[in-house]
Amino acid sequence: MNASDPVDQAEVAKSKAFAHDTVDEKNLSHARELSIDESNILPAPNAPASNPEAEAESLQKEYPTDEELQSLRRVAGSLPWTTFTVALVELCERFSYYGVTAVFVNFIQRPLPESSTTGALVAGVSNFDSDVPGALGMGQRASTGLTLFNQFWSYIMPLFGAWVADQYWGRFRTIFASIAMALVGHCILIVSAIPKVISSPGGSIACFSIGLVIMGIGTGGFKSNIAPLIAEQYREDRPYIKVLPSGERVIVDPAVTVARIYLYFYMMINIGSLTGQISMVYAERYVGFWLSYLLPTILFCCCPLVLYLCRNRYYLVPPTGSVYTHAFKLWNMAMKGRWSLNPIRLFSSTTGSTDFWENVKPSRLGAQKPQWMTFDDEWVDEVRRGLKACKVFLWYPLYWLAYNQMLNNLTSQAATMRLGGVPNDVINNLNPLSLIIFIPIFDHIVYPLLRRMGFNFTPLKRITAGFFAAGTSMIVAVVTQYYIYKLGPCGKNANFCLEEKGQYTDISVWIQAATYILGGISEILASVTSLEYAFTKAPRNMRSLVQAVALVMNAFSSAIGQAFVGLSEDPLLTWNYTVVAILAYIGGVGFWLTNYKLDREEDKLNMLPQSSYEGRGTTDEEAK
């Protein structure tokens, strides 16, 4: 990294937002008590106590001067091995989730192949070059609607999981309970694909829907807590000087380290996704849907095993009781006298006022502060910063609208092209494959090069670029669909031609590669950065909530996507991709226009002093 680069000056301040958690001895003792209480529900003892040798080493570290902060190169620190175990858990969970969802489209949309009872193709009967597996035969509109519902449900439930984790159980126990819930859902999906159940489509779809709902509850609780958990394992909270074997003095920057954690965390997500989708697609094709649901369930059982074996080594932030209530009361107090039926006046009085938050700081209120206001001024600033982050995420539904096309319509598009013996639902694995390839390239080449060139590629700039990359990927999908209709034997009735006549458009399915690669690049820029932004901008005791707000935007996107289900069939598919592309571009422009001023505050937001407010008082402890 180039320390003379303005982005590096901004990055150093992120360490203060990470809240990795310099607490006094009183708070540390309190955290240990909560960890002990956690073992009453799960056989998980305390998080490891502070290491005196590590503390002594910390005191001996040399911290950079202001001049060194601007002149020395920045590097990432060494990652604790516990981060790799959390990443392994995420890999197994994503293998199981994407392994089963990869076959949803064919399971719902396509009918049973001739002579098949499991949904698999039958040797000597099926044409393995053009036929696709199927089960319920409900059509593309039904498959798009149900897959969008699954997206909506799985991404609305993180709000519930975050609330439970931050307020009551803590992240570790919430993750454990969510895994148990998801396992139940997986088992019900297996039942829906048993040959005797498939023979009764009404019973199968009912069973499938129940499994979808239960699995979504578990998935939501897992997703909102696993991302904060992995970053919290890195305990350094201040940049320090390190001398390399070459003699070069560099700054080990927690900001760079956490950004790297999330890049490779996302890569593990996509390794799980890639292996799960490819293997289950072939299981569906040659054995049946029941195996595509069974194998991910078996691997998913590794998640609680890894967590249990490492339970003594994780750093666990305790639940914080009534902190959500305090945050709401704080905002409500700030809003007094500012409510208006005129939306313009309301907006200007809340966002244009410089004293909106200053007037409700405990130091400003003095003796007039209410009894519930047990926090400090710094926590008010952290809440303000967290709400600004939530505002940033409001544009994300338009981004996820483009991404979600890869989960349904593009899979159906592939089936109408020349497959050459490749299953239609294996092509979308080009997306995770591109992520696995490009994440190290961005980490080691693209981002460092931009910094050396003096370009301040802040998180908000990266997200904006991600919107435009997603829109461009949909333009490629529009062009592909146009030529499918133009060159196909049945014109704009491509799916009818495939299902009724067994004919496809003579265009190689690998043309879709450009769409998936551009989509992968957009994820690196927009999705990975959203994980980092949610973690660094949230108050320490509200990290799961802010992470859930980022995730729930995908749910809103799925709800919006339901409005376009009518376009998800021939002959309207070119319009479907065109509208989604336009919305992604509009999202990119709108995102930047509404957040460019916030982008200028990046340094200021990252330099906020860390609050010592934990959130749970003596009364909360007695209530336990």
PDB file of N, CA and C in Angstrom, residues 498-528:
ATOM      1  N   LEU A 498     -38.414 -25.804 -26.585  1.00  0.00           N
ATOM      2  CA  LEU A 498     -37.603 -26.779 -25.860  1.00  0.00           C
ATOM      3  C   LEU A 498     -38.472 -27.859 -25.232  1.00  0.00           C
ATOM      4  N   GLU A 499     -39.554 -27.453 -24.575  1.00  0.00           N
ATOM      5  CA  GLU A 499     -40.354 -28.397 -23.799  1.00  0.00           C
ATOM      6  C   GLU A 499     -41.257 -29.255 -24.676  1.00  0.00           C
ATOM      7  N   GLU A 500     -41.762 -28.692 -25.779  1.00  0.00           N
ATOM      8  CA  GLU A 500     -42.709 -29.429 -26.609  1.00  0.00           C
ATOM      9  C   GLU A 500     -42.057 -30.106 -27.815  1.00  0.00           C
ATOM     10  N   LYS A 501     -41.000 -29.506 -28.346  1.00  0.00           N
ATOM     11  CA  LYS A 501     -40.379 -30.049 -29.554  1.00  0.00           C
ATOM     12  C   LYS A 501     -38.960 -30.555 -29.325  1.00  0.00           C
ATOM     13  N   GLY A 502     -38.413 -30.262 -28.126  1.00  0.00           N
ATOM     14  CA  GLY A 502     -37.046 -30.688 -27.848  1.00  0.00           C
ATOM     15  C   GLY A 502     -36.007 -29.964 -28.678  1.00  0.00           C
ATOM     16  N   GLN A 503     -36.338 -28.761 -29.167  1.00  0.00           N
ATOM     17  CA  GLN A 503     -35.415 -27.995 -30.006  1.00  0.00           C
ATOM     18  C   GLN A 503     -34.886 -26.783 -29.234  1.00  0.00           C
ATOM     19  N   TYR A 504     -33.661 -26.414 -29.507  1.00  0.00           N
ATOM     20  CA  TYR A 504     -33.028 -25.292 -28.821  1.00  0.00           C
ATOM     21  C   TYR A 504     -32.379 -24.365 -29.846  1.00  0.00           C
ATOM     22  N   THR A 505     -32.018 -23.169 -29.398  1.00  0.00           N
ATOM     23  CA  THR A 505     -31.333 -22.213 -30.273  1.00  0.00           C
ATOM     24  C   THR A 505     -29.864 -22.595 -30.395  1.00  0.00           C
ATOM     25  N   ASP A 506     -29.363 -22.589 -31.601  1.00  0.00           N
ATOM     26  CA  ASP A 506     -27.992 -23.048 -31.841  1.00  0.00           C
ATOM     27  C   ASP A 506     -26.976 -21.941 -31.517  1.00  0.00           C
ATOM     28  N   ILE A 507     -26.947 -21.571 -30.249  1.00  0.00           N
ATOM     29  CA  ILE A 507     -25.956 -20.629 -29.720  1.00  0.00           C
ATOM     30  C   ILE A 507     -25.319 -21.291 -28.501  1.00  0.00           C
ATOM     31  N   SER A 508     -24.005 -21.279 -28.420  1.00  0.00           N
ATOM     32  CA  SER A 508     -23.322 -21.921 -27.297  1.00  0.00           C
ATOM     33  C   SER A 508     -23.709 -21.264 -25.975  1.00  0.00           C
ATOM     34  N   VAL A 509     -23.994 -22.090 -24.994  1.00  0.00           N
ATOM     35  CA  VAL A 509     -24.389 -21.589 -23.682  1.00  0.00           C
ATOM     36  C   VAL A 509     -23.259 -20.812 -23.013  1.00  0.00           C
ATOM     37  N   TRP A 510     -22.022 -21.036 -23.455  1.00  0.00           N
ATOM     38  CA  TRP A 510     -20.886 -20.358 -22.829  1.00  0.00           C
ATOM     39  C   TRP A 510     -20.842 -18.872 -23.155  1.00  0.00           C
ATOM     40  N   ILE A 511     -21.735 -18.415 -24.039  1.00  0.00           N
ATOM     41  CA  ILE A 511     -21.881 -16.978 -24.279  1.00  0.00           C
ATOM     42  C   ILE A 511     -22.274 -16.268 -22.977  1.00  0.00           C
ATOM     43  N   GLN A 512     -22.939 -17.004 -22.098  1.00  0.00           N
ATOM     44  CA  GLN A 512     -23.362 -16.417 -20.822  1.00  0.00           C
ATOM     45  C   GLN A 512     -22.185 -16.067 -19.911  1.00  0.00           C
ATOM     46  N   ALA A 513     -20.992 -16.534 -20.237  1.00  0.00           N
ATOM     47  CA  ALA A 513     -19.832 -16.305 -19.364  1.00  0.00           C
ATOM     48  C   ALA A 513     -19.631 -14.823 -19.061  1.00  0.00           C
ATOM     49  N   ALA A 514     -19.809 -13.964 -20.066  1.00  0.00           N
ATOM     50  CA  ALA A 514     -19.587 -12.526 -19.859  1.00  0.00           C
ATOM     51  C   ALA A 514     -20.542 -11.970 -18.807  1.00  0.00           C
ATOM     52  N   THR A 515     -21.801 -12.430 -18.838  1.00  0.00           N
ATOM     53  CA  THR A 515     -22.776 -11.970 -17.849  1.00  0.00           C
ATOM     54  C   THR A 515     -22.344 -12.348 -16.444  1.00  0.00           C
ATOM     55  N   TYR A 516     -21.923 -13.596 -16.266  1.00  0.00           N
ATOM     56  CA  TYR A 516     -21.564 -14.069 -14.927  1.00  0.00           C
ATOM     57  C   TYR A 516     -20.256 -13.457 -14.434  1.00  0.00           C
ATOM     58  N   ILE A 517     -19.305 -13.239 -15.312  1.00  0.00           N
ATOM     59  CA  ILE A 517     -18.026 -12.645 -14.898  1.00  0.00           C
ATOM     60  C   ILE A 517     -18.223 -11.189 -14.473  1.00  0.00           C
ATOM     61  N   LEU A 518     -18.988 -10.431 -15.263  1.00  0.00           N
ATOM     62  CA  LEU A 518     -19.283  -9.053 -14.880  1.00  0.00           C
ATOM     63  C   LEU A 518     -20.063  -9.003 -13.569  1.00  0.00           C
ATOM     64  N   GLY A 519     -20.977  -9.965 -13.395  1.00  0.00           N
ATOM     65  CA  GLY A 519     -21.708 -10.041 -12.131  1.00  0.00           C
ATOM     66  C   GLY A 519     -20.783 -10.315 -10.959  1.00  0.00           C
ATOM     67  N   GLY A 520     -19.785 -11.179 -11.164  1.00  0.00           N
ATOM     68  CA  GLY A 520     -18.826 -11.468 -10.102  1.00  0.00           C
ATOM     69  C   GLY A 520     -17.998 -10.251  -9.726  1.00  0.00           C
ATOM     70  N   ILE A 521     -17.550  -9.503 -10.720  1.00  0.00           N
ATOM     71  CA  ILE A 521     -16.785  -8.283 -10.444  1.00  0.00           C
ATOM     72  C   ILE A 521     -17.647  -7.276  -9.684  1.00  0.00           C
ATOM     73  N   SER A 522     -18.918  -7.188 -10.060  1.00  0.00           N
ATOM     74  CA  SER A 522     -19.811  -6.264  -9.354  1.00  0.00           C
ATOM     75  C   SER A 522     -19.976  -6.663  -7.893  1.00  0.00           C
ATOM     76  N   GLU A 523     -19.963  -7.963  -7.605  1.00  0.00           N
ATOM     77  CA  GLU A 523     -20.064  -8.416  -6.212  1.00  0.00           C
ATOM     78  C   GLU A 523     -18.845  -8.015  -5.395  1.00  0.00           C
ATOM     79  N   ILE A 524     -17.658  -8.137  -5.986  1.00  0.00           N
ATOM     80  CA  ILE A 524     -16.442  -7.730  -5.271  1.00  0.00           C
ATOM     81  C   ILE A 524     -16.532  -6.259  -4.885  1.00  0.00           C
ATOM     82  N   LEU A 525     -17.054  -5.447  -5.800  1.00  0.00           N
ATOM     83  CA  LEU A 525     -17.119  -4.012  -5.573  1.00  0.00           C
ATOM     84  C   LEU A 525     -18.262  -3.615  -4.645  1.00  0.00           C
ATOM     85  N   ALA A 526     -19.417  -4.232  -4.803  1.00  0.00           N
ATOM     86  CA  ALA A 526     -20.606  -3.792  -4.066  1.00  0.00           C
ATOM     87  C   ALA A 526     -20.934  -4.676  -2.872  1.00  0.00           C
ATOM     88  N   SER A 527     -20.947  -5.984  -3.056  1.00  0.00           N
ATOM     89  CA  SER A 527     -21.378  -6.882  -1.986  1.00  0.00           C
ATOM     90  C   SER A 527     -20.323  -7.029  -0.895  1.00  0.00           C
ATOM     91  N   VAL A 528     -19.066  -7.298  -1.285  1.00  0.00           N
ATOM     92  CA  VAL A 528     -18.002  -7.430  -0.283  1.00  0.00           C
ATOM     93  C   VAL A 528     -17.844  -6.127   0.491  1.00  0.00           C
TER      94      VAL A 528
END
